Each structure stands twice: as structure tokens, then as C-alpha cells.
Amino acid sequence: MAAASFSFCPALPLLSSAEPRDRAHVIAGESLRASLRQMAGSCRSVRRREPGLQHALLLLVGSVAAVAGGTYSLDDSGGLGRAFDGIGGLSGGGATSRLLVNYAEPFRSQILDYLFKPNFGASLQILKVEIGGDAQTTDGTEPSHMHYADDENYFRGYEWWLMKEAKKRNPNITLIGLPWAFPGWIGRGKNWPYDFPDITAFYIVSWLIGAKQYHDLDIDYVGIWNERPFDKKYIKVLRRTLDKVGLQRVGVIAADGNWEIAKAMLLDPYLTEAVQIIGAHYPGTLTVNDALKTGKKLWASEDYSTFNDQTGGGCWARILNQNYVNGNMTATISWNLVASYYEQLPFGRDGLMTAEEPWSGHYVVETPIWITAHTTQFTQPGWYYLKTVGHLDQGGSYVALTDRMGNLTIIIETMTHDHSVCIRPPLPSFNVSAQNATFSLKGSFNKLQTLQVWYSKLDFSFNKSTLFKKLSPIKVSGGSFSLTLGLDEVYTITTISSGQKGNFPNPPASQPFPRKYKEDFNVRNPPFTEAPNFADQTGVFEYYCNMSDPGEHVFTLRQVVTQKPITWAADADQTISVIGDYNWKNMIVTCDIFIETLNVGGVFVAARVNKGGEVVRRAKGVFFWVFADGTYQVTGDLAGTSVLAEGMSGVGAGKWHTLSLHITGIFASGFLNGYPLWKNAIVTDADHGWVAIGTRSFEFAQFDNFMVEAL
């Protein structure tokens, strides 16, 4: 007998089109409606010979229909919570914006607009920068304004430029400076900045004064020593020095590590008076009781540090809300601002967006940019959190903020565990389920009638995420509104109507680093002190005007750090700057070199350099060295422990020479002034990597007419 089809299925609890628009218009609700209709169609087509499948469908429908819900009060009548201080990004720690400055217009300005322009992209409210200390601080070195005790130059590096560009777009942006490392002269031979606190304070305050005097930048806050031990005496000396020179408005953030300083502050009223903000790094959304007892503002002064894919966006969404919900932190700052460094360096693409190809102009506006916008485009520093914030019944969180003049912004996130894991600390297990949520507006918000809606949905199944989409307004009925919340979603519900998803035409397509690249350093008035695309990993390489050279080497690149800095990471004992494509295998590298240090000086050109950043000491490759004593060496590592060839070269200090390194397959050869010096050294430990130049130690040396050709 032929199988007959069911002609009837029990009525399914679809959302009615007659229900209030404030509930039915939401994307999640529409998605649920579509799913249930699909189930209804499936149910009607189930044949009698498949009763088990029919039963399973009915159970599934029932489980979807039984979405749990909760009601949440948003009320300011009992007072307000803490003042909101902003969301920001961190440039530095180190050299994380190195490639950004090399972008041509209009692409460089477009990137800056996505980061800082109000009501356009991330609309960042805080910019924190590294106070350069001539040392490796994660992905490179940033130059100090005082290489030596008698040296002051407030135009080195690119952080001044970046702060001015941020300020140009948002005059109200909060600016912060923090040292990771210090020039060696501050420690007087010791790798420690606190033995002479007056000198260290003078050095930091000089940077603040220089920011104002030469760039008209008012720095709002300054830190102590990134993620390193704090010193109570130094903090007090710094505060006293700031006040003495008229910088009372500059606040001190301490200690940019864990919450340990809070305990010390409770025992020392003078320390408490000296510190305005307690800043912790990667707090996991949690604070400690001692920090709360101080009564000070609490910040996640460095957070995120996560690959900027969808999961990175989920991490950022979760901590932006829960840093306040769980930890009373009123500012969160992303390390880093923009991933603008060679991706194979440590923590590649751990920025809010990616801009690592100035040679092509290509950049990517990543998910975290639009997650940031959910908060920054609808709040301002100086707004207040409501006391009535918290967790949703079925997982996720909500915060609400007001300007105390009638405006209200609510941010809701439902990030699931596996889709919101940050790089640190470990994330305890938790569950999030689809749910209904009703928000009851009380106090001064009771009379609100309409709220704007912005929505994001991170799609981990088909990679078709919805990012920062404006939906139809919600109608508030009887002082409340309801939402159907799915998983991995962000909502902003707000009275503010100025939000905008800014955009530019697509940037140029991604391209690898040019296979032929030349740099003669002939720039009379360079806009930046560093040459384009060179990424210093130990030491500092700057444009130099060699007035004593009457020949062609007037404008050169010079390594200028002559004393090992007070380090933050494990700097190499040699200086090194890398450039090029990490995937290069076979190449010719040529560079003119000038050793300045008699007898013991030395320089190198290198290829297939496989490490940089914090692990630069362990870099392998092919390093072609010449020394002032007339010898040469070829080594398989930066440290010089693996010698592939050696002999006499006749090179000395005080004279220009040309080095050329040729690598094909497992064979490498070297040329001096156009003539073969050594050949067919066998390379076994370095398969590919960057090109590099550098010096034997912290010493003056010059480079000119650099050229690389990848074969």
C-alpha cells in the first residue's frame, strides 16, 4: 500500500505579524520565525512510514519555542554608577604602528578615519602611546626623545604624528603616555630605572613638556613602567615633579600590571594621593576588593591582544561590557590600536584593524572596529553607567549609560564561550542560550517612546556576519520593550541618532612586498626619522645627514643607540633592522656600509632572518659580517654562535664599503666591493625570512644604497 502523507501538524508558536513592531522587527526574531516556518513545512511533508522523524521534529520545534526570558530594570532614580572614561587603542609596546606611516594618501587618512573619526568607525575616545625607550618592546623598538643625557629631540618616531592625527579628528580624545623601556643612561649602568627617581621623573616630564611645546599636545595621563615592578618612591617623585612644573592636570596611572598597587595604596596615603587611576592589564573582567576600597577609577589599561578575526571580535564585545559589569572598570584600551607591523612578528594581527601593506595600500577593517562602534558612537567620556547593569539570565550581559540630560544608551552582548576567547587570561566555562529579554525603563527614562537600534551578528558557520547594521527603531510601550536575542550578537539601543557606518571605496588588493626594492636614503627633510618599511628590532636606525662626507654618502641611515637600554624584553646584544617578505628564500642583498668604531666595530647584511620581536635574540638566517679589525664572518644566527665561513676582508673603520649577499637554495656567497670574498657556504638552518642590516654591538654605523632582489 502506498505511503500517505500527514496533512496536519500541531500549530507552531510563530511570532505573530500582529505583535508589536518593537519585537517582531528584530533580526533574531525574523530568523526564529523563518526557522519555525521551515520546520512547519518539513513537518507537513513527513510520511506515515517515518513516525520517528515526525516525533523528533516536534521535539525540536518545542525546544525552540520554549525560549527563556528575563526582565531587566533600567533605572536612574536610585543614583548612578561610575563615570564612563572611554574605549581606546594602544600604539606601541612596541612599534605596532610602524608601517602605518608609510601608507600613501588617501589610504593612510582612511585608516585614521576608521580609527578616530567620530561617528564613522571605531570612533576611539582614548589613544595610549609608548614613550619610546630605544629598546625592543614586543614587535620592535621605538626611539627615545633622549638617546643620551645631553640629547633632546621631540620629532623622533611616529607617535607624535599619530597623536596629532587622532586629535585632529577628535579634539576631545584622551591622550596617555607610558614607557616600556628607558635609555641606558638613566640606569647608569644598571637595567633598572628607579635608583635615581629624580632623573627618571625628569626624563618622563621632559617628554610631556615636549609634547606641548613642539606639537601642542596636552597629555592627559602618564604611566610608570609597563608590566614591570612599580616603585612607591618614584611614583611620588613623579607626581611631585609634575606639580612643580605646572602639570597638575596630568594624572598618574599605576601600575599597568596587576592590581597589586591597590594594596600598597591602602597602606600609604601619600601614594594614594599621587595616583589618579589604577590601571590593570588583562584582568579577565575582574577586579579585587583592595582596588575597590581605594575609591579610585579602575581601568583595563591594556586588554584584548587577540587575533582580529570573528573570535577576536567576540572577545572584544564581551570584555567591553563585562569589564564594567564584573569589574567596575570604566575604560578599556586595546593592545593594539592597528596591526601595522610585519605579520610574522609576535602577535601578528592583534589590532582593532589591519594595515600591514603600505607598499600596496591594502588594509582591512576588521570586526573589532564595528564592535567598538556599538559603544563609542553612542556614548562619550563623562557619561555615567547606571547602577542597574548586569548579566542576562541565559548568558551574556548588558550595560546602560546616560549623559544625565535625558539620553540613554544600552549595549547588549550574547557572546558564547568558544566564540569570545581572548588570548589571556584563560576563560572559565559558561553557557549562553537564545532568550527573550524585556527592558523596563524607569526613573527619568520612563517617558521615552522611541529608541534607535544597531545590530551585529557574528556568523561562525558561513562567515556571513552582520556588522553594525542600523535596524528600524523600537517603539517603547508602557515603559518597556522586548527583544529576542540569539547567540553571538551585539545590540545598541539608544536615544542617540547620529550613528553612522562609515565607508570608503575598497582599498587596493593585497600584494606581497616588492621583489625588487631600493632605498638610497636621499631625503633632505624626511617626514619621519625612520626609513620606510625598515622595522628596527634592536637599536634605532635613523635618517642621517653626514656633513663630513664630501662624496655621495651625504644622506644615510645610521644606527644611533650606543648603550644598551633599560630593557623590557630580551633585546639582542647586536642591533638589527628587518625589511621585506618573510617568505623570501633566494635573493641578492646589497648595501654600502660604514663602520664608525675603531678596532672593535662591525656591521652585517643578512637574509632569511626568521625571528624578530621579543625573540630576536634567537634569530637565525645568513649573516654576512665585516669587522673593523679587517676580518669577516658568515654566521647562521644573529648571536654569531654558528660560523659558516670566516677570514680576512681588509675592511676597516672610517671608510665606505659595499657588501653583497647572494643566496640560492642551500648555498650562500658574499661579495666585497664587487669582488668575491667567500662562496658556497652551506645554509641548513634558515629556509626563508626577512632581509636585515645591523651592527655588532650598540655602536654608531651607517648604511646607504640598500637594495634587495628576490629571485
XYZ file of C-alpha atoms in Angstrom:
711
model
C 0.000 0.000 0.000
C 1.347 3.435 -0.916
C 2.554 5.562 1.955
C 0.298 8.527 2.687
C 1.494 11.968 3.886
C 0.382 13.695 7.058
C -1.960 16.532 6.221
C -1.778 18.092 9.663
C 0.845 19.181 12.202
C 0.137 20.813 15.574
C 0.013 24.603 15.492
C 3.516 26.111 15.768
C 4.172 29.071 18.089
C 5.421 31.524 15.453
C 5.775 35.184 16.337
C 2.667 36.847 15.030
C 2.996 39.635 12.477
C 0.406 41.416 14.576
C 2.779 41.563 17.541
C 4.308 44.965 18.299
C 6.925 46.058 15.774
C 9.486 46.618 18.545
C 9.714 42.874 18.979
C 8.976 41.438 15.573
C 11.332 43.641 13.538
C 14.483 42.368 15.218
C 16.708 40.206 13.037
C 16.883 37.473 15.615
C 13.087 37.330 15.749
C 12.880 37.160 11.968
C 15.459 34.387 11.965
C 13.456 32.438 14.539
C 10.245 32.964 12.531
C 11.894 31.651 9.356
C 13.281 28.617 11.168
C 9.912 27.715 12.607
C 8.160 28.098 9.251
C 10.749 25.815 7.700
C 10.071 23.269 10.433
C 6.364 23.546 9.780
C 6.891 22.750 6.109
C 9.099 19.829 6.996
C 6.552 18.541 9.453
C 3.749 18.525 6.846
C 5.872 16.507 4.414
C 6.787 13.741 6.854
C 5.318 10.462 5.672
C 3.468 7.938 7.859
C 6.265 5.442 7.404
C 8.634 7.847 9.315
C 6.906 8.441 12.667
C 10.251 8.690 14.483
C 11.358 11.634 12.320
C 7.996 13.336 12.870
C 8.411 12.982 16.641
C 11.961 14.380 16.521
C 10.790 17.409 14.547
C 8.026 18.112 17.021
C 10.511 17.918 19.941
C 12.856 20.313 18.125
C 10.069 22.769 17.458
C 9.031 22.597 21.071
C 12.561 23.285 22.280
C 12.903 26.341 20.033
C 9.536 27.676 21.086
C 10.419 27.443 24.764
C 12.921 30.303 24.660
C 13.540 31.511 28.189
C 13.184 35.160 29.023
C 14.013 37.709 31.681
C 13.016 41.238 32.631
C 15.646 43.866 33.426
C 15.069 47.238 35.007
C 16.973 50.302 33.792
C 16.550 52.948 36.455
C 18.412 56.098 37.486
C 16.120 57.092 40.329
C 18.389 55.465 42.931
C 21.505 57.236 41.676
C 24.079 56.381 39.045
C 27.092 54.137 38.821
C 30.626 55.129 37.903
C 31.573 57.692 35.268
C 32.490 56.225 31.881
C 36.018 57.148 30.744
C 36.116 55.711 27.252
C 37.287 52.983 24.892
C 40.728 53.251 23.339
C 43.625 51.762 21.448
C 47.317 51.471 22.193
C 50.073 52.313 19.723
C 53.353 50.909 20.904
C 54.607 48.196 23.105
C 56.132 48.149 20.630
C 56.331 49.544 17.162
C 52.825 48.310 16.364
C 52.071 51.318 14.121
C 55.437 51.128 12.354
C 54.120 50.506 8.823
C 51.124 52.846 9.075
C 53.168 55.995 8.496
C 54.444 54.628 5.174
C 50.986 54.403 3.567
C 50.330 56.792 0.702
C 47.296 59.016 0.682
C 44.362 58.694 0.615
C 44.715 55.269 2.245
C 46.566 56.472 5.331
C 43.874 59.032 6.093
C 41.160 56.454 5.512
C 42.719 54.141 8.089
C 42.941 57.001 10.573
C 39.301 57.899 9.937
C 38.186 54.343 10.680
C 40.064 54.535 13.966
C 39.407 58.038 15.247
C 36.778 59.968 13.281
C 33.638 60.389 15.403
C 30.500 58.692 14.115
C 32.356 56.917 11.338
C 34.146 53.779 12.530
C 35.646 52.828 15.886
C 35.402 56.483 16.983
C 38.011 55.850 19.654
C 37.916 58.016 22.763
C 41.391 57.199 24.137
C 44.798 56.933 22.467
C 47.644 55.498 24.517
C 51.178 55.584 23.097
C 54.558 54.238 24.053
C 57.124 56.712 25.329
C 59.943 55.289 23.229
C 62.950 53.944 25.098
C 65.259 52.669 22.307
C 64.556 49.038 23.219
C 62.610 46.041 21.944
C 59.105 46.160 23.395
C 57.240 43.348 21.556
C 57.349 43.916 17.783
C 60.190 46.390 17.512
C 61.938 49.342 19.082
C 60.626 52.889 19.349
C 63.122 55.764 19.558
C 63.591 57.817 22.694
C 63.382 61.599 22.741
C 66.676 61.452 24.688
C 69.080 58.832 23.364
C 71.763 60.350 25.610
C 71.706 62.556 28.699
C 72.605 65.693 26.700
C 70.279 64.891 23.790
C 66.702 66.068 23.254
C 64.710 65.586 20.047
C 60.926 65.702 20.074
C 60.451 64.727 16.444
C 61.717 61.155 16.551
C 59.358 58.325 15.758
C 55.737 58.488 14.702
C 53.757 58.646 17.952
C 53.753 62.470 17.898
C 52.289 62.374 14.406
C 49.723 59.757 15.377
C 48.531 61.726 18.404
C 48.132 64.851 16.271
C 46.174 62.941 13.645
C 43.900 61.497 16.336
C 43.425 64.915 17.916
C 42.670 66.440 14.513
C 39.766 64.041 14.110
C 38.592 64.046 17.714
C 39.737 67.129 19.677
C 38.372 65.562 22.867
C 40.338 62.326 22.666
C 42.194 61.357 25.864
C 45.978 61.001 25.384
C 48.186 58.741 27.518
C 51.932 58.080 27.524
C 53.613 55.036 29.073
C 57.249 53.882 28.989
C 58.144 50.255 28.267
C 61.895 50.851 28.322
C 64.361 53.627 29.075
C 67.656 54.759 27.519
C 70.634 53.180 29.232
C 71.981 56.441 30.670
C 69.027 56.644 33.069
C 70.117 53.472 34.858
C 73.795 54.475 34.985
C 74.882 51.002 34.039
C 72.035 49.078 35.687
C 68.974 47.627 33.999
C 66.704 49.473 36.436
C 65.036 52.909 36.204
C 64.295 53.591 39.880
C 67.700 54.054 41.535
C 67.696 57.721 40.558
C 64.000 58.645 40.627
C 64.605 62.351 40.030
C 66.404 61.559 36.767
C 63.669 59.199 35.594
C 60.966 61.719 36.503
C 62.878 64.454 34.647
C 63.071 62.221 31.576
C 59.318 61.487 31.583
C 58.272 65.056 32.345
C 60.527 66.288 29.535
C 58.513 64.124 27.135
C 55.273 65.680 28.401
C 56.633 69.204 28.068
C 58.000 68.442 24.606
C 54.590 67.156 23.514
C 53.093 70.536 24.346
C 55.964 72.762 23.274
C 56.628 71.192 19.879
C 53.294 69.590 18.965
C 50.676 71.459 21.025
C 49.602 68.147 22.558
C 48.234 68.077 26.092
C 48.886 64.620 27.503
C 46.166 63.686 29.977
C 47.759 60.749 31.800
C 51.182 59.186 32.195
C 52.148 55.725 33.418
C 55.060 54.251 35.392
C 56.733 51.232 33.705
C 54.700 48.853 31.619
C 54.087 45.474 33.284
C 57.166 45.786 35.462
C 57.545 46.366 39.222
C 56.420 49.756 40.476
C 58.378 51.847 42.957
C 56.436 53.870 45.518
C 59.146 56.484 45.907
C 59.399 57.050 42.177
C 55.622 57.456 41.807
C 55.624 60.136 44.489
C 58.626 61.875 42.930
C 56.923 61.807 39.530
C 53.738 63.309 40.979
C 55.724 65.993 42.796
C 57.702 66.821 39.649
C 54.555 67.105 37.562
C 53.031 69.508 40.053
C 56.243 71.506 40.320
C 56.377 72.281 36.588
C 52.703 73.178 36.316
C 51.383 69.823 35.079
C 48.902 69.283 37.891
C 46.255 68.336 35.313
C 48.287 65.307 34.159
C 47.073 62.238 36.005
C 49.219 59.273 37.015
C 48.118 55.768 36.046
C 49.616 52.919 38.052
C 50.860 50.398 37.660
C 49.910 48.873 34.277
C 50.326 45.318 35.507
C 48.112 43.547 38.026
C 46.096 45.045 40.899
C 48.972 44.778 43.382
C 49.445 48.525 43.756
C 45.974 48.854 45.299
C 47.127 47.107 48.476
C 50.130 49.415 48.720
C 47.877 52.448 48.259
C 45.639 51.416 51.143
C 48.696 51.414 53.406
C 50.200 54.662 52.106
C 48.012 57.786 51.862
C 50.751 59.708 50.051
C 50.887 57.040 47.355
C 47.098 57.133 47.131
C 47.220 60.888 46.622
C 49.855 60.521 43.885
C 47.841 58.034 41.780
C 44.701 59.061 39.924
C 43.899 55.851 38.012
C 44.559 52.215 38.895
C 45.264 50.503 35.605
C 45.416 46.720 35.252
C 46.289 44.588 32.236
C 44.230 41.651 31.001
C 42.125 41.494 34.181
C 39.739 38.875 32.816
C 36.886 41.348 33.535
C 37.553 41.056 37.290
C 38.895 43.463 39.872
C 39.901 42.924 43.515
C 38.453 44.295 46.742
C 41.559 46.331 47.537
C 41.185 48.230 44.274
C 37.548 48.978 45.026
C 38.411 50.159 48.538
C 40.761 52.845 47.206
C 37.819 54.677 45.660
C 39.951 55.369 42.569
C 38.924 54.987 38.957
C 39.686 51.467 37.705
C 40.740 50.844 34.114
C 41.639 47.894 31.948
C 44.572 49.978 30.767
C 45.630 47.218 28.365
C 43.366 44.426 27.188
C 42.324 42.340 24.160
C 45.648 41.418 22.434
C 43.764 38.862 20.345
C 43.822 37.910 16.661
C 41.323 40.195 14.979
C 39.086 37.600 13.338
C 35.495 36.820 14.343
C 36.574 35.282 17.644
C 38.655 38.355 18.354
C 35.554 40.425 17.740
C 33.637 38.240 20.167
C 36.365 38.633 22.793
C 36.261 42.413 22.404
C 32.459 42.568 22.589
C 32.365 40.511 25.763
C 35.057 42.390 27.671
C 33.832 45.860 26.674
C 30.636 45.140 28.586
C 31.842 42.811 31.287
C 34.872 44.830 32.342
C 32.314 47.120 33.930
C 29.619 44.568 34.824
C 32.096 42.295 36.633
C 34.963 44.605 37.477
C 33.741 48.221 37.680
C 36.353 49.212 35.075
C 35.326 52.394 33.309
C 37.826 52.352 30.440
C 39.191 49.563 28.260
C 42.204 50.027 25.980
C 43.049 47.579 23.214
C 46.553 46.373 22.561
C 46.928 47.159 19.904
C 45.404 50.032 18.010
C 46.150 48.828 14.489
C 48.133 45.795 13.379
C 50.616 47.743 11.277
C 53.762 45.630 11.547
C 55.051 42.570 9.730
C 52.546 39.829 10.462
C 55.193 37.202 11.263
C 56.402 39.243 14.224
C 54.890 38.269 17.598
C 51.121 38.711 17.959
C 50.500 39.301 14.264
C 47.123 40.931 13.531
C 46.315 41.564 17.184
C 44.896 45.015 16.418
C 41.454 46.525 16.011
C 42.138 46.585 12.265
C 44.956 45.525 9.935
C 47.208 47.820 7.887
C 50.415 45.928 7.131
C 50.967 46.644 3.419
C 51.976 50.258 2.777
C 53.607 49.167 -0.495
C 50.200 48.121 -1.880
C 47.856 50.400 0.065
C 45.805 47.391 1.163
C 44.162 47.405 4.599
C 41.295 45.539 6.276
C 38.594 46.996 8.515
C 38.251 44.085 10.909
C 35.312 43.010 13.090
C 36.598 44.728 16.287
C 36.233 48.157 14.634
C 32.473 47.735 14.393
C 32.172 46.079 17.788
C 33.852 49.189 19.232
C 31.393 51.442 17.419
C 28.496 49.867 19.314
C 29.754 51.711 22.403
C 31.799 54.679 21.216
C 29.359 56.118 18.688
C 26.595 56.366 21.291
C 28.436 57.401 24.456
C 31.073 59.915 25.487
C 33.552 60.045 28.367
C 31.735 61.761 31.189
C 28.544 59.769 30.733
C 27.571 57.551 33.660
C 26.808 53.887 33.888
C 23.503 53.046 35.506
C 23.634 51.024 38.672
C 21.194 48.625 37.040
C 23.563 46.728 34.743
C 24.388 43.045 34.805
C 24.198 39.601 33.253
C 21.335 38.214 31.206
C 19.526 35.212 32.657
C 20.599 32.884 29.845
C 24.105 34.285 29.423
C 25.518 37.475 28.028
C 25.487 40.923 29.570
C 24.055 44.410 29.277
C 25.203 47.863 30.299
C 23.348 51.149 30.167
C 24.784 54.661 30.221
C 23.341 58.154 30.373
C 24.575 61.696 29.865
C 22.238 62.837 32.690
C 20.444 65.042 30.172
C 17.866 62.530 29.021
C 19.949 60.360 26.696
C 20.244 56.632 27.249
C 22.407 54.013 25.527
C 22.110 50.272 26.188
C 24.679 47.767 24.877
C 23.783 44.063 24.965
C 26.106 41.165 24.075
C 25.435 37.428 23.913
C 28.891 36.102 23.086
C 29.293 32.367 23.563
C 32.359 30.941 25.251
C 34.189 29.434 22.291
C 33.453 32.444 20.100
C 34.807 35.031 22.561
C 38.050 33.568 23.892
C 40.715 36.229 24.371
C 44.426 35.468 24.254
C 44.636 35.923 28.028
C 43.704 35.123 30.746
C 42.100 31.650 30.473
C 38.327 31.937 30.111
C 36.246 29.871 32.561
C 33.409 27.845 31.093
C 29.981 29.445 30.742
C 26.828 28.913 28.705
C 24.730 31.276 26.607
C 21.341 30.417 25.133
C 18.869 32.152 22.866
C 16.490 34.163 25.004
C 13.850 36.821 25.220
C 14.711 39.964 27.152
C 12.373 42.681 28.328
C 13.826 46.004 29.474
C 11.763 48.160 31.777
C 12.635 51.848 31.643
C 12.192 53.656 34.930
C 13.152 56.923 36.543
C 13.882 59.684 34.043
C 13.706 57.189 31.147
C 10.091 56.204 31.755
C 8.712 58.600 29.167
C 10.954 57.529 26.288
C 8.885 56.431 23.317
C 11.338 55.509 20.548
C 14.874 54.083 20.584
C 17.369 53.612 17.749
C 18.733 50.110 17.121
C 22.155 48.990 15.833
C 22.907 45.306 15.429
C 25.798 42.894 14.844
C 25.718 39.128 14.457
C 28.949 37.132 14.292
C 28.370 34.198 11.962
C 30.785 31.339 12.606
C 29.038 28.859 10.322
C 29.011 30.589 6.937
C 31.212 33.625 7.606
C 28.390 35.976 6.676
C 28.381 38.198 9.705
C 26.208 41.253 10.045
C 28.301 44.115 11.403
C 26.961 47.353 12.808
C 23.699 47.438 10.886
C 21.045 50.016 11.621
C 17.608 48.482 12.162
C 14.190 50.050 12.439
C 13.574 51.968 15.688
C 11.957 50.249 18.637
C 8.696 51.605 19.977
C 8.618 51.708 23.759
C 5.241 50.618 25.046
C 4.213 51.122 28.655
C 7.772 51.969 29.601
C 9.286 48.726 28.286
C 10.435 46.938 25.163
C 11.378 43.343 24.357
C 13.988 41.665 22.195
C 14.578 38.128 21.036
C 18.325 37.576 21.443
C 20.257 34.956 19.529
C 23.834 33.819 20.057
C 26.948 35.920 19.361
C 25.021 39.127 18.904
C 25.528 42.743 19.905
C 22.741 45.313 20.168
C 22.930 49.003 20.836
C 19.612 50.502 21.845
C 19.884 54.263 22.159
C 18.335 57.702 22.050
C 21.334 58.911 20.033
C 20.546 59.211 16.325
C 23.938 60.283 14.949
C 25.459 56.817 14.473
C 26.922 56.003 11.075
C 28.705 53.102 9.435
C 31.352 54.989 7.520
C 32.957 53.564 4.428
C 35.381 54.301 1.632
C 35.844 52.622 -1.743
C 37.650 49.314 -1.406
C 41.391 49.753 -0.889
C 43.832 48.255 -3.410
C 44.191 44.496 -3.491
C 46.762 42.823 -1.267
C 50.223 42.473 -2.797
C 53.443 40.934 -1.460
C 56.436 43.109 -0.708
C 58.105 44.215 -3.984
C 60.597 41.641 -5.218
C 62.954 44.449 -6.232
C 63.402 47.172 -3.672
C 65.895 50.052 -3.460
C 66.456 52.748 -0.854
C 69.183 55.392 -1.157
C 68.058 57.415 1.929
C 68.496 60.663 -0.021
C 65.849 62.635 1.833
C 66.888 66.126 2.885
C 63.909 66.757 5.193
C 62.376 63.377 5.999
C 58.832 63.445 7.439
C 59.821 60.706 9.890
C 63.166 59.712 11.363
C 62.859 56.081 10.216
C 63.258 54.937 6.612
C 60.134 53.367 5.081
C 59.481 49.691 5.796
C 62.579 49.100 7.925
C 61.463 47.622 11.251
C 64.068 48.076 13.987
C 64.246 45.053 16.302
C 67.174 46.108 18.472
C 68.756 49.542 18.283
C 67.425 52.564 16.399
C 68.170 53.321 12.751
C 67.578 56.947 11.725
C 67.988 59.123 8.679
C 71.310 60.917 8.985
C 72.942 63.855 7.245
C 76.645 63.038 7.043
C 78.087 66.519 6.622
C 81.686 65.271 6.851
C 81.353 63.144 3.706
C 82.006 65.194 0.550
C 81.010 62.309 -1.729
C 77.783 60.519 -2.498
C 77.118 59.382 1.082
C 75.714 62.629 2.474
C 72.285 61.218 3.337
C 72.455 57.810 5.004
C 70.775 55.572 7.559
C 72.596 55.478 10.894
C 72.343 53.212 13.922
C 72.393 55.654 16.833
C 71.990 53.753 20.137
C 75.420 53.393 21.754
C 74.468 51.994 25.173
C 72.234 49.052 25.951
C 68.872 50.400 27.126
C 66.978 49.539 30.288
C 65.143 46.739 28.584
C 61.585 45.452 28.695
C 62.152 42.343 26.580
C 65.270 40.293 25.870
C 66.972 42.613 23.395
C 69.752 41.190 21.283
C 73.345 42.147 22.024
C 73.563 43.259 18.408
C 71.388 45.849 16.665
C 69.178 44.764 13.786
C 66.502 46.175 11.485
C 64.455 43.881 9.221
C 62.648 44.524 5.959
C 60.968 42.632 3.137
C 58.912 39.487 2.669
C 59.205 36.795 5.334
C 58.612 34.118 2.668
C 61.638 35.048 0.563
C 64.086 32.199 0.008
C 66.516 33.131 -2.756
C 67.773 36.688 -3.067
C 70.576 39.173 -3.562
C 71.099 41.826 -0.875
C 73.473 44.725 -1.439
C 74.298 47.639 0.849
C 77.044 50.209 1.337
C 78.329 50.152 4.925
C 80.466 52.468 7.064
C 81.933 51.283 10.380
C 82.478 54.181 12.782
C 84.001 52.374 15.769
C 87.715 51.669 15.501
C 89.117 48.163 16.079
C 86.013 46.573 17.629
C 83.200 47.846 15.405
C 81.295 45.668 12.967
C 78.268 45.587 10.675
C 76.295 42.996 8.731
C 73.794 42.426 5.981
C 71.570 39.381 6.337
C 68.868 37.337 4.658
C 66.414 34.615 5.630
C 66.132 36.152 9.104
C 63.472 34.063 10.793
C 62.751 35.841 14.085
C 62.124 39.301 15.448
C 60.296 40.955 18.282
C 60.737 39.602 21.786
C 62.592 36.529 20.478
C 65.013 38.408 18.215
C 67.978 37.080 20.215
C 67.221 33.647 18.762
C 67.090 34.830 15.154
C 68.627 32.524 12.584
C 69.459 33.315 8.978
C 72.528 34.087 6.911
C 74.540 36.960 8.418
C 77.476 38.432 6.477
C 79.662 40.377 8.930
C 82.679 42.602 8.398
C 84.662 43.978 11.321
C 86.912 46.960 11.905
C 89.879 44.668 12.612
C 89.909 43.530 8.978
C 88.154 40.175 9.429
C 84.824 38.817 8.239
C 82.448 36.087 9.351
C 79.401 34.365 7.954
C 77.082 33.048 10.651
C 73.835 31.142 10.745
C 72.461 33.202 13.612
C 72.415 36.763 14.942
C 74.297 35.788 18.080
C 77.211 34.536 15.986
C 77.421 31.080 17.529
C 77.110 29.174 14.243
C 80.030 30.118 11.984
C 79.666 29.133 8.327
C 82.767 30.888 6.985
C 85.417 33.334 8.158
C 88.634 35.011 7.093
C 90.299 38.329 6.289
C 88.492 41.102 4.423
C 90.723 44.138 4.747
C 87.757 46.251 5.860
C 88.423 48.914 8.474
C 86.591 51.734 10.177
C 86.162 55.139 8.594
C 85.737 54.013 5.003
C 82.755 53.050 2.848
C 82.499 49.503 1.503
C 79.845 47.597 -0.415
C 78.604 44.231 0.836
C 76.574 41.869 -1.321
C 74.978 38.619 -0.125
C 73.737 36.056 -2.685
C 71.612 33.082 -1.603
C 70.257 30.313 -3.827
C 68.974 27.099 -2.323
C 71.412 25.844 0.318
C 74.336 27.921 -0.981
C 75.323 31.457 0.004
C 78.135 33.650 -1.320
C 79.459 37.062 -0.348
C 80.993 39.914 -2.312
C 83.024 42.868 -1.052
C 83.200 45.970 -3.233
C 82.078 43.885 -6.196
C 84.624 41.078 -5.782
C 84.005 37.581 -4.368
C 85.074 37.278 -0.735
C 83.589 33.865 0.075
C 81.339 31.458 -1.755
C 79.111 28.422 -1.442
C 78.723 28.430 2.313
C 76.156 25.761 3.093
C 72.979 27.009 4.744
C 70.948 24.381 6.575
C 69.050 26.132 9.391
C 67.449 29.051 7.536
C 64.924 28.330 4.797
C 63.240 31.734 4.418
C 62.845 35.068 6.162
C 63.384 38.814 6.088
C 66.391 40.786 4.916
C 68.254 42.760 7.598
C 71.051 45.176 8.372
C 72.707 45.760 11.723
C 75.755 46.190 13.892
C 77.986 44.042 16.087
C 77.056 45.962 19.250
C 75.414 49.186 20.345
C 77.590 51.409 18.183
C 77.399 54.094 15.529
C 77.410 52.778 11.962
C 75.983 53.940 8.637
C 74.231 52.273 5.712
C 73.487 53.526 2.220
C 72.258 52.401 -1.198
C 70.351 49.410 0.124
C 68.976 47.034 -2.498
C 67.312 43.633 -2.454
C 66.184 41.447 -5.319
C 64.214 38.280 -4.587
C 64.991 35.621 -7.161
